[in-house]
Every structure is written in structure tokens, then in C-alpha cells.
Coordinates of N, CA, C and O and ligand atoms in Angstrom, one line a residue:
X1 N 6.3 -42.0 -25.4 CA 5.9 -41.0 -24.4 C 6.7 -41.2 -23.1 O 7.0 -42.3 -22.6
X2 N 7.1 -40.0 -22.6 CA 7.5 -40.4 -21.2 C 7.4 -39.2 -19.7 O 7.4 -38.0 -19.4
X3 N 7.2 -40.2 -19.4 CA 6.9 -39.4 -17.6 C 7.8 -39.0 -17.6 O 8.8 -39.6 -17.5
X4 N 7.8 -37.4 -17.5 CA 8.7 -36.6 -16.8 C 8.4 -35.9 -15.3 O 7.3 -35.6 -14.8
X5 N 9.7 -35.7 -14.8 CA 9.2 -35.6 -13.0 C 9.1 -34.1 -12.8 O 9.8 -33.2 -13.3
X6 N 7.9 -34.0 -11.9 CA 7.1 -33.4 -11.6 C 8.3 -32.1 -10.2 O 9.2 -32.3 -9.4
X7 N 7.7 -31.2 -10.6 CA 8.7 -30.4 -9.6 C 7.8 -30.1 -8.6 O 6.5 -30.0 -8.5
X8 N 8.7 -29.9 -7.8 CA 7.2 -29.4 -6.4 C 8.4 -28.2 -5.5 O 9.6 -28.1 -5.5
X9 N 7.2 -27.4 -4.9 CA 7.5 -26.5 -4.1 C 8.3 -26.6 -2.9 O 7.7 -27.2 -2.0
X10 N 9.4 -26.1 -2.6 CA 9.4 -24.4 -3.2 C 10.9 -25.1 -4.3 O 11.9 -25.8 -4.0
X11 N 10.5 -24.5 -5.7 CA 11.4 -24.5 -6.8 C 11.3 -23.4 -7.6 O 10.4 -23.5 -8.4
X12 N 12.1 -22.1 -7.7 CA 12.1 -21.1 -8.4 C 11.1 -20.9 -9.7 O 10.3 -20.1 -10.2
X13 N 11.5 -22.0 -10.0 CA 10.5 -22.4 -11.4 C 9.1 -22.4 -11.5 O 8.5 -22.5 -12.5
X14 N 8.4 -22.4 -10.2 CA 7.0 -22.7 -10.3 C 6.5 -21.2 -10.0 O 5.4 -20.8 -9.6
X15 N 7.5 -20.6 -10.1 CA 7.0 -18.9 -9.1 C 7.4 -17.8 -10.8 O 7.0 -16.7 -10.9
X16 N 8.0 -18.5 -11.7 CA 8.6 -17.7 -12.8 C 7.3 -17.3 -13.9 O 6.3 -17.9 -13.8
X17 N 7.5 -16.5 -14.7 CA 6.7 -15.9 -15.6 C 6.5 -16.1 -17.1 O 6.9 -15.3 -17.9
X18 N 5.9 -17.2 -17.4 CA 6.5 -18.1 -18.1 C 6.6 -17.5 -20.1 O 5.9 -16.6 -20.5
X19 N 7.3 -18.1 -20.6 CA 7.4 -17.1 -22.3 C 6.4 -17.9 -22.7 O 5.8 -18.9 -22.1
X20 N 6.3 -17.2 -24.1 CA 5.1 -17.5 -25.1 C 5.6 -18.5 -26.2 O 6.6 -18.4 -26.8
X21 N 4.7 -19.5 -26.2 CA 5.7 -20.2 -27.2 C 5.0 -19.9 -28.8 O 3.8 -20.0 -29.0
X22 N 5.9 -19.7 -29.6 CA 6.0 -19.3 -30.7 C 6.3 -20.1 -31.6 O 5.8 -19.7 -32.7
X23 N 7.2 -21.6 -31.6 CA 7.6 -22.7 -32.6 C 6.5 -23.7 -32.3 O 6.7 -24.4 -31.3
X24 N 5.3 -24.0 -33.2 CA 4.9 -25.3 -32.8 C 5.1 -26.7 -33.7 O 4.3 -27.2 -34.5
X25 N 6.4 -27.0 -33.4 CA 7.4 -28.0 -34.0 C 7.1 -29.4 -33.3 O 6.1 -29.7 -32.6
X26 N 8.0 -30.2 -33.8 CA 7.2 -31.6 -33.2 C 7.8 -31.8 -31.6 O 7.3 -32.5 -30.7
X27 N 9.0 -30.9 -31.6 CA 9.3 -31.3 -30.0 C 8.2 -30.6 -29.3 O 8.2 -31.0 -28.1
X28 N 7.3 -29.7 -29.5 CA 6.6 -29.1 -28.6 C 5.3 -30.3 -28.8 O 4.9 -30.8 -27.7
X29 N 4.9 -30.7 -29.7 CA 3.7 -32.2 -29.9 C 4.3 -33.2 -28.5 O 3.6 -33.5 -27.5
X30 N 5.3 -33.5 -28.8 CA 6.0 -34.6 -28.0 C 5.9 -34.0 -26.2 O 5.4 -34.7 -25.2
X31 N 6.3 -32.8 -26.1 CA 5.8 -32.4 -25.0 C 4.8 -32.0 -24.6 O 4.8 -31.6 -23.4
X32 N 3.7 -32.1 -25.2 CA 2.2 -32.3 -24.7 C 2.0 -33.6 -24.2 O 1.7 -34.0 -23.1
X33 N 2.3 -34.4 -25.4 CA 2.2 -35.7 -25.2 C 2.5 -36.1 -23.6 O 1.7 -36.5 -22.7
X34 N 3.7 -35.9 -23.6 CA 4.4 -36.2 -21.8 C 3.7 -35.8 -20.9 O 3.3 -36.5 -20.1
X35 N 3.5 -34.4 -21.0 CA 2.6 -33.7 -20.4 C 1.3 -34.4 -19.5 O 1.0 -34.6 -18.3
X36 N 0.7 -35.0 -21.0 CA -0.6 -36.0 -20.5 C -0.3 -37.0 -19.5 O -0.8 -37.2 -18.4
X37 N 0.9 -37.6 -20.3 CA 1.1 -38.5 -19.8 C 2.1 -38.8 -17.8 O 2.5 -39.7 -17.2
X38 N 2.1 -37.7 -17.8 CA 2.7 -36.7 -16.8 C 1.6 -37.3 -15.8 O 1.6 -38.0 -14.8
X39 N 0.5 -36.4 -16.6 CA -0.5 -35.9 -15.6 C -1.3 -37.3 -15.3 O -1.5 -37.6 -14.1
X40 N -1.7 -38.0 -16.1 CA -2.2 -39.3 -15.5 C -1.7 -39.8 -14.9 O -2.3 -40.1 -13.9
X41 N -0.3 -40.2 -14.9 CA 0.3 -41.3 -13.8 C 0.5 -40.7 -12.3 O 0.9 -41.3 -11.3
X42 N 0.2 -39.3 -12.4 CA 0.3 -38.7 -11.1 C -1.2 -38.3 -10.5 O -1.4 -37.6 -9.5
X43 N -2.2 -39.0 -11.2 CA -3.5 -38.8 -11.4 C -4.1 -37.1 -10.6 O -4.8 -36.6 -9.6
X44 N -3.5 -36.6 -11.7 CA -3.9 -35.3 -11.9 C -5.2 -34.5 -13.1 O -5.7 -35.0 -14.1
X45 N -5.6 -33.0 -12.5 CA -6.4 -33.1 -13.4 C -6.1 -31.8 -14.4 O -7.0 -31.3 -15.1
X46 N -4.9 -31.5 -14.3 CA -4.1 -30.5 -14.6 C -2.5 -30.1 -15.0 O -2.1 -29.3 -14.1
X47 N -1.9 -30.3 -15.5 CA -0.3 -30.2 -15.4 C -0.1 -28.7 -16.1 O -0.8 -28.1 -16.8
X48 N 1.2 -28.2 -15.5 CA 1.5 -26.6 -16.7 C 3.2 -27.2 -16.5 O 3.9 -27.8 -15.7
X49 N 3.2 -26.6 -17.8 CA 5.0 -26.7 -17.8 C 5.7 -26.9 -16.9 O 6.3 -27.9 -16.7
X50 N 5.8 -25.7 -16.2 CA 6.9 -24.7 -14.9 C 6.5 -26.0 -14.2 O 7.4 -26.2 -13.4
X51 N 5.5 -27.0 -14.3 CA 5.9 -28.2 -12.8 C 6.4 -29.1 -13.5 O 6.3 -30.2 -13.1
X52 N 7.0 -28.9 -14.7 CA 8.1 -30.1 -15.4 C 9.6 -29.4 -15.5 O 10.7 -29.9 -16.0
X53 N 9.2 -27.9 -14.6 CA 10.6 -27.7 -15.5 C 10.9 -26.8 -16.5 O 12.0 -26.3 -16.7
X54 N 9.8 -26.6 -17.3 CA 9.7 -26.0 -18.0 C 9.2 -24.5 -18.3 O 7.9 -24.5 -18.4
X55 N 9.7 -23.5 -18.5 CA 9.0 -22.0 -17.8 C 8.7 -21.6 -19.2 O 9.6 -20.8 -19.6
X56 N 7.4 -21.8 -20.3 CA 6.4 -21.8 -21.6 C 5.2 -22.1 -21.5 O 4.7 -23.2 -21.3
X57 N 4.7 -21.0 -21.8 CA 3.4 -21.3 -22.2 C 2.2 -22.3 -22.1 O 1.1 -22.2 -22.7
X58 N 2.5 -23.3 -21.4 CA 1.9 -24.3 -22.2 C 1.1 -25.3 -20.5 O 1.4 -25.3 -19.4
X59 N 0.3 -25.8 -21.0 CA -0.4 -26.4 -19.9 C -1.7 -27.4 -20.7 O -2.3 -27.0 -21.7
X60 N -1.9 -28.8 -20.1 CA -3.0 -29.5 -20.2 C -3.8 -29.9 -19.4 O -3.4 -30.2 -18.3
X61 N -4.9 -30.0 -19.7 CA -6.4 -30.0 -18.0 C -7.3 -31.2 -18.9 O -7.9 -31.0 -20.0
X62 N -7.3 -32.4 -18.3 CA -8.7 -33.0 -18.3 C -9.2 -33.5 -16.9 O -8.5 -34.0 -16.1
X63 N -10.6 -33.2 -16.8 CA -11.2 -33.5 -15.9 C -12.0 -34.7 -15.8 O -12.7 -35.0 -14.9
X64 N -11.7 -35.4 -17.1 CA -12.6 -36.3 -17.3 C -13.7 -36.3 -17.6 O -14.3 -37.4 -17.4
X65 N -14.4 -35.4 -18.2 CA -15.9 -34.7 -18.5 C -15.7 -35.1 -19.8 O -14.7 -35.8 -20.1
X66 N -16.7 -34.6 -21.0 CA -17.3 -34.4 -22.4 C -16.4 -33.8 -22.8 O -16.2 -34.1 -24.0
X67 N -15.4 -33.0 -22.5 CA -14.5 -32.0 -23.2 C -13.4 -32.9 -23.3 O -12.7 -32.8 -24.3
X68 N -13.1 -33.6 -22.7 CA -11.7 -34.3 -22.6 C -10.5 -33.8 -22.4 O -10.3 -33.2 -21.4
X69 N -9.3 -34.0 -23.9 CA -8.2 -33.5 -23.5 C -8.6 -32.3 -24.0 O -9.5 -32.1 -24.8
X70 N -7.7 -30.9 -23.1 CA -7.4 -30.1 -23.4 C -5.8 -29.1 -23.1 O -5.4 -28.6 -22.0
X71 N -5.4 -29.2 -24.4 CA -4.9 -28.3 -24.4 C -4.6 -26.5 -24.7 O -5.3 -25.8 -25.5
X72 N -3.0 -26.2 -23.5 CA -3.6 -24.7 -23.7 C -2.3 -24.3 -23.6 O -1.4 -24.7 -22.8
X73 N -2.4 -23.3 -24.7 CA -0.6 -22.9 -25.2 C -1.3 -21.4 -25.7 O -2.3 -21.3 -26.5
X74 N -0.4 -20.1 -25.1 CA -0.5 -19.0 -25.0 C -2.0 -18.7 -24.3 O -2.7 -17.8 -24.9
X75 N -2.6 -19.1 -23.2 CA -4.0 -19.2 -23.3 C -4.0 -17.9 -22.7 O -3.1 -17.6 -22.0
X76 N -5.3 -16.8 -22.8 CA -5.7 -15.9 -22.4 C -7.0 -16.2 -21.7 O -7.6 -16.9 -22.4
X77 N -7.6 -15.8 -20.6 CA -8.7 -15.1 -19.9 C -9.7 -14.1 -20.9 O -9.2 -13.0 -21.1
X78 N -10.6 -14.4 -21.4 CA -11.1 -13.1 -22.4 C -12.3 -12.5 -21.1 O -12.5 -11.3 -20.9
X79 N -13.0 -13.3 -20.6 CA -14.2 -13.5 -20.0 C -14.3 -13.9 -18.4 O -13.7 -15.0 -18.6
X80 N -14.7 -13.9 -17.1 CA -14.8 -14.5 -16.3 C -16.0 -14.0 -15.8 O -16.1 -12.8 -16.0
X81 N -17.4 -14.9 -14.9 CA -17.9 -14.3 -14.4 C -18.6 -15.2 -13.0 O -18.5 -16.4 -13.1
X82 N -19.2 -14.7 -11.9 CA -19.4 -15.6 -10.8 C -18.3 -15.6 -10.2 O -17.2 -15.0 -10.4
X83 N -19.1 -16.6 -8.8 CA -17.8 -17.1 -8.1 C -18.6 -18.9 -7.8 O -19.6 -19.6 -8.1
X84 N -17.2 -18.9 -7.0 CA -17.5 -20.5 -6.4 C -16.2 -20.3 -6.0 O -15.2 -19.7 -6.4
X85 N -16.7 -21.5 -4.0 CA -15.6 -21.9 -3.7 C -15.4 -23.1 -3.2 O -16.4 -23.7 -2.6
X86 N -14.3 -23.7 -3.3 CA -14.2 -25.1 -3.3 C -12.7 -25.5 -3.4 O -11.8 -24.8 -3.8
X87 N -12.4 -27.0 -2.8 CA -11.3 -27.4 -2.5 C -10.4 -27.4 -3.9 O -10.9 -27.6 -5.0
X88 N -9.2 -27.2 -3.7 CA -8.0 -26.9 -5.0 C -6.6 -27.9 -4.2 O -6.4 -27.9 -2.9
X89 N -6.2 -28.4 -4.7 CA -4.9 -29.0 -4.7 C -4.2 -28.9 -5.6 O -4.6 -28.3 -6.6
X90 N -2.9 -29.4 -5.5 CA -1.8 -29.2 -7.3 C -1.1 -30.0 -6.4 O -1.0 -30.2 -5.2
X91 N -0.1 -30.5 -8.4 CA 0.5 -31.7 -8.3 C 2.1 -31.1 -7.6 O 2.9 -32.0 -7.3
X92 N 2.4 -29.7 -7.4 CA 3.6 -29.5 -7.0 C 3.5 -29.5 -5.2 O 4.4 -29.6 -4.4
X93 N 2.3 -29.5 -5.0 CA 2.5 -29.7 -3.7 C 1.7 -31.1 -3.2 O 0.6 -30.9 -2.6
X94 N 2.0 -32.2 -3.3 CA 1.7 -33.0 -2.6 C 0.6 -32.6 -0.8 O 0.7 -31.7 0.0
X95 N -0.2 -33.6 -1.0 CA -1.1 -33.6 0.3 C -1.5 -32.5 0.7 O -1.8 -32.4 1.9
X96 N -1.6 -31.4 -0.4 CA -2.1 -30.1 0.2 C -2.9 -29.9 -0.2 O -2.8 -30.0 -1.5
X97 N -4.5 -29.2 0.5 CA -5.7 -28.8 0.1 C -6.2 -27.8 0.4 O -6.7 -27.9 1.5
X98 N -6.5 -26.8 -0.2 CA -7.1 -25.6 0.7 C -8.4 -25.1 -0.4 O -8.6 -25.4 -1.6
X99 N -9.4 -24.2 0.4 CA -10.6 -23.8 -0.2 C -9.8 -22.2 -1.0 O -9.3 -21.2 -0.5
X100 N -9.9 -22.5 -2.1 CA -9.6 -21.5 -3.1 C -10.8 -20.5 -3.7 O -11.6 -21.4 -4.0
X101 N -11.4 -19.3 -4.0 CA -12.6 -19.0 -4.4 C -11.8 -18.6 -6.0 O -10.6 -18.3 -6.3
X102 N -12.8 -18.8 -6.8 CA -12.7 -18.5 -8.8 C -13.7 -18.3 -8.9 O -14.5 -18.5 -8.0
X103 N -14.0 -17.8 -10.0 CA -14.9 -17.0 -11.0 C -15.6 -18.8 -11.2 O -15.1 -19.9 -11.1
X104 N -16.6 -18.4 -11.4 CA -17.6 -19.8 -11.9 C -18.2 -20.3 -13.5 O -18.5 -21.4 -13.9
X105 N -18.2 -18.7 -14.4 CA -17.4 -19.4 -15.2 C -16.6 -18.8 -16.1 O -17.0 -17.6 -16.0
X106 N -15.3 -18.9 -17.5 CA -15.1 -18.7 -17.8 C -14.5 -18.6 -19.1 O -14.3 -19.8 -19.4
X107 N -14.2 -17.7 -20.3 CA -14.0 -18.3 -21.4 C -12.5 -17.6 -21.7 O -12.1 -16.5 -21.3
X108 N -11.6 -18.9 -22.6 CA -10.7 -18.7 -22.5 C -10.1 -19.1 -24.3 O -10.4 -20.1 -24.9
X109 N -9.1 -18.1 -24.7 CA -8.8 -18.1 -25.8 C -7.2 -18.7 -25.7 O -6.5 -18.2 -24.8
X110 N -6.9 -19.6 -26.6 CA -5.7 -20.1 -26.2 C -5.1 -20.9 -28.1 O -5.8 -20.8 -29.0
X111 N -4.1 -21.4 -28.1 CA -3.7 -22.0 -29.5 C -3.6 -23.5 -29.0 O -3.3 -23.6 -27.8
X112 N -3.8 -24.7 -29.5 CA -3.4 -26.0 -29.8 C -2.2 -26.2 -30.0 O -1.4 -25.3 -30.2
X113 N -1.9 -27.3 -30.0 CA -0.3 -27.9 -30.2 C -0.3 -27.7 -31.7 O 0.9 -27.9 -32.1
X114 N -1.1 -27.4 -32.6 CA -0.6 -26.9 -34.0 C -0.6 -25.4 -34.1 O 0.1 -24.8 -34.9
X115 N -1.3 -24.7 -33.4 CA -0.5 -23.4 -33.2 C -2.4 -22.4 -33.4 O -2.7 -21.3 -33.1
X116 N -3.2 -23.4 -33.9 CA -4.3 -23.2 -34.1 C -5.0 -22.6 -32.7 O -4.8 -22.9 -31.5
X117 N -6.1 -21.5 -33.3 CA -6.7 -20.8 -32.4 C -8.1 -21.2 -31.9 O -9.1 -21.5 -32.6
X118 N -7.8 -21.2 -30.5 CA -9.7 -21.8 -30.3 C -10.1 -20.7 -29.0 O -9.5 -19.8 -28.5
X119 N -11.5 -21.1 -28.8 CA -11.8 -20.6 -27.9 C -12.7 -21.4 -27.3 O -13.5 -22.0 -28.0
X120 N -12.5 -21.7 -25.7 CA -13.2 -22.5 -24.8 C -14.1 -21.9 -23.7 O -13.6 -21.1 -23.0
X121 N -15.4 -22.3 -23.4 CA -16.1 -22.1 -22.4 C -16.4 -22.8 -21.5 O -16.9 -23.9 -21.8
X122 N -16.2 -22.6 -20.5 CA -16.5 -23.8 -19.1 C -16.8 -23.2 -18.0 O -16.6 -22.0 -17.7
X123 N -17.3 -24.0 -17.2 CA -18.1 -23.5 -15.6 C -17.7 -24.9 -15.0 O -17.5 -26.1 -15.5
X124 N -17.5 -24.1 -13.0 CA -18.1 -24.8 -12.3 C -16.7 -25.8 -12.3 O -15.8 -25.1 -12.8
X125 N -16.1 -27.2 -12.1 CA -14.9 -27.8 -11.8 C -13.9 -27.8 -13.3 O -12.7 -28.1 -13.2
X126 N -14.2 -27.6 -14.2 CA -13.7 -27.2 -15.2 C -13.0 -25.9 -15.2 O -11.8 -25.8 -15.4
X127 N -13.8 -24.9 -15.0 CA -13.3 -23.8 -15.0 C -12.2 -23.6 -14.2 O -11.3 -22.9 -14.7
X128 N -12.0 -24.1 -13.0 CA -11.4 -23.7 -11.6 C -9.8 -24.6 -12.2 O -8.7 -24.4 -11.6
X129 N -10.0 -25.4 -13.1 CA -8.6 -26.7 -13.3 C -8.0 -25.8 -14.1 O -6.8 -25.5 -14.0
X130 N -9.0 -25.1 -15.2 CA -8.4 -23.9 -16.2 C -7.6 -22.8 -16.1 O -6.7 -22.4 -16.8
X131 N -8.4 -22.3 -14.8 CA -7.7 -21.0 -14.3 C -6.5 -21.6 -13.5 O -5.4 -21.0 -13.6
X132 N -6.5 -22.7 -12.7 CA -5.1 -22.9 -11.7 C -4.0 -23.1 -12.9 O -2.9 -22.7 -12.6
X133 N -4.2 -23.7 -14.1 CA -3.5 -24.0 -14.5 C -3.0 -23.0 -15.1 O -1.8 -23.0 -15.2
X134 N -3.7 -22.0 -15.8 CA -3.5 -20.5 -16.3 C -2.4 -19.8 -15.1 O -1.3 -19.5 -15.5
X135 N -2.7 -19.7 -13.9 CA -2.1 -19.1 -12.8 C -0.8 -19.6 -13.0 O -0.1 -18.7 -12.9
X136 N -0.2 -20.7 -13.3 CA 0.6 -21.3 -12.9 C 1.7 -20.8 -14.4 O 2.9 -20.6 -14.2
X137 N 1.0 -20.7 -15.8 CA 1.8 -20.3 -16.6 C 2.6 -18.5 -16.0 O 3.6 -18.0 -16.4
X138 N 1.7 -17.9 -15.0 CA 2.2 -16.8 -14.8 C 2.9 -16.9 -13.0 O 3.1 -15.9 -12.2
X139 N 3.0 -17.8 -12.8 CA 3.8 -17.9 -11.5 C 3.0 -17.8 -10.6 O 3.5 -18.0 -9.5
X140 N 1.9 -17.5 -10.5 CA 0.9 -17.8 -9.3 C 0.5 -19.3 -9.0 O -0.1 -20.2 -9.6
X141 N 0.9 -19.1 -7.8 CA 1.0 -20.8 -7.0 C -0.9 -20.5 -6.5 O -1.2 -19.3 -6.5
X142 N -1.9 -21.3 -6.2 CA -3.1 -22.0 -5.6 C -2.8 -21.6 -4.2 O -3.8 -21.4 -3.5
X143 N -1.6 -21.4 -3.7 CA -2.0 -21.6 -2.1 C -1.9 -19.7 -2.0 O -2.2 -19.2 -0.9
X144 N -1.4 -18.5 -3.5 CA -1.6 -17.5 -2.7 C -3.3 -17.0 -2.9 O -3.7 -15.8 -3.0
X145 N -4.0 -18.0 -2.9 CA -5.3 -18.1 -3.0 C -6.2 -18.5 -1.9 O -7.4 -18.2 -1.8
X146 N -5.5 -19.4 -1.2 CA -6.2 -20.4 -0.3 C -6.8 -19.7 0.9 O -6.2 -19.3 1.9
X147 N -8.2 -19.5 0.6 CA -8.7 -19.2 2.3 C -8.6 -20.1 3.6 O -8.5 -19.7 4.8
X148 N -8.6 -21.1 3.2 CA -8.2 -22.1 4.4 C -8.1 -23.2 4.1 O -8.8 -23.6 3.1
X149 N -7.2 -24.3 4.7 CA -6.3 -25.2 4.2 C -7.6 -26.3 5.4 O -8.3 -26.0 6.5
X150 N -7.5 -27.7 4.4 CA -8.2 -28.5 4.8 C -6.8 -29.4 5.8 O -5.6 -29.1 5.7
X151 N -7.2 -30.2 6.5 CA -6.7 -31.3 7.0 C -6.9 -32.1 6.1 O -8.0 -32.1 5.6
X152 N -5.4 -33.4 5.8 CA -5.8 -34.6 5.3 C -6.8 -35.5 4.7 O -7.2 -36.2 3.8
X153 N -7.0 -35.1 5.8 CA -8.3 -36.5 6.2 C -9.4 -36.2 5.8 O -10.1 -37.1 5.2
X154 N -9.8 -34.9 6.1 CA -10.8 -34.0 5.0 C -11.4 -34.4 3.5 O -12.5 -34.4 3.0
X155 N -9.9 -34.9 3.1 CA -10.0 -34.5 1.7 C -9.3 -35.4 1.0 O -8.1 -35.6 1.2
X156 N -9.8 -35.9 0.2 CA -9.3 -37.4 -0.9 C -8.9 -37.1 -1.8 O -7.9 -37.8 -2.2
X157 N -9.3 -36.0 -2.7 CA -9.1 -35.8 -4.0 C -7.5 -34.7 -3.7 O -7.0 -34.1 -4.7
Ligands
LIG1 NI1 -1.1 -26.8 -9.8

């Protein structure tokens, strides 16, 4: 496995519209893999492609809950309902935090790294890692979301 570097804003790539991926071959296995492994060492609770570089489909979220890993390749929105608002950060922008509002909860249809079809339900800090990370396969950055940006110090996570 290997850590691949993390792009951060402003890079054309994180604002693009990302394709569908269609081959689920072993280089696409190997790039989940990184992915994860991406996302831990930058102790994240979310990675999508476009912040590796990559403008596909594809994105992994654990939160550390009962669900664990999750991946999500072609993932769709079928369902959203509620709100909640609460602090959001991402790994392309360093030290930045702002109060984001999402739907509270949501279900989402998406394929596995074997190309297999699932469908996931979540609420509540789950849901919110799902959709940023959803946003991100279609070029929407977290901050054109942010009602108001916290100060540092504010905020740990
Ligand atoms: Ni992000």
C-alpha cells in the first residue's frame, strides 16, 4: 500500500466533475487500498479521489463507528431527509472549519470495489462524511456550504 499525496486547495482537480468508473480491475482494488491508507495517515474520516488527483468516481469514509470501512464508487443519493448542523473540515484544506448544514439522514446507493451493488443508510456524523464526500466526486468543495467558519482554536477535530 502506499500513501499517496493529498491535493489541497485551490487545485483545478478538486472543483472537476468527476467520471464513472466502469473497470473494476485490480488497479482500481489497489487504489482503494491507498485511499484508506491515504486517509488514516492524514487522520481523516473521509478521502474522494479528486484529493489524490484523481477525477473518478470513487471515495472512502470511515468514521470509526459499527459500519467501518466504507466504500463508494458510482455512489448516488436515492433518499435524504432532516437537517443538522455542525462543524465539517476536509483533508484538502488544512486547518479549516466551518458549520456546514446536511440533511440528517440519508440513503445512498453506490458499487464496491468489485463493482457490486449496495445500498447504505446512515444518520447524524455518518451521513454528513457521506455526503462531503459525495460532493466532492461532483466538484463541490464544503466551504461552498459553510455558514460560518470557526477559529482554530475552536476546533480540534
Ligand atoms: Ni473533503
Amino acid at each position: 500500500m502506499t500513501i499517496r499525496k493529498i491535493v489541497e486547495h485551490p487545485n483545478p482537480v478538486l472543483e472537476m466533475k468527476c467520471e464513472t468508473v466502469t473497470q473494476f480491475d485490480k488497479p482500481l482494488k489497489t487504489l482503494v487500498k491507498d485511499m484508506f491508507e491515504t486517509m488514516y495517515d492524514a487522520e481523516g474520516v473521509g478521502l474522494a479521489a479528486p484529493q489524490i488527483g484523481i477525477p473518478k468516481q470513487i471515495a472512502v469514509v470511515d468514521v470509526g463507528d459499527e459500519k467501518g470501512q466504507i466504500v463508494l464508487i458510482n455512489p448516488v443519493v436515492t433518499s435524504s431527509n432532516g437537517s443538522q448542523t455542525g462543524p465539517e473540515g476536509c483533508l484538502s484544506f488544512p486547518g479549516l472549519f466551518g458549520e456546514v448544514e446536511r440533511p440528517f439522514d440519508v440513503t445512498v446507493k453506490a458499487q464496491d470495489e468489485n463493482g457490486k451493488y449496495f445500498t447504505i443508510k446512515a444518520n447524524d456524523f455518518l451521513a454528513r462524511a457521506l455526503l462531503h464526500e459525495i460532493d466532492h466526486l461532483h466538484g463541490i468543495l464544503f466551504t461552498s456550504k459553510v455558514i460560518a467558519y470557526y477559529e482554530n482554536e475552536e476546533m480540534e477535530r
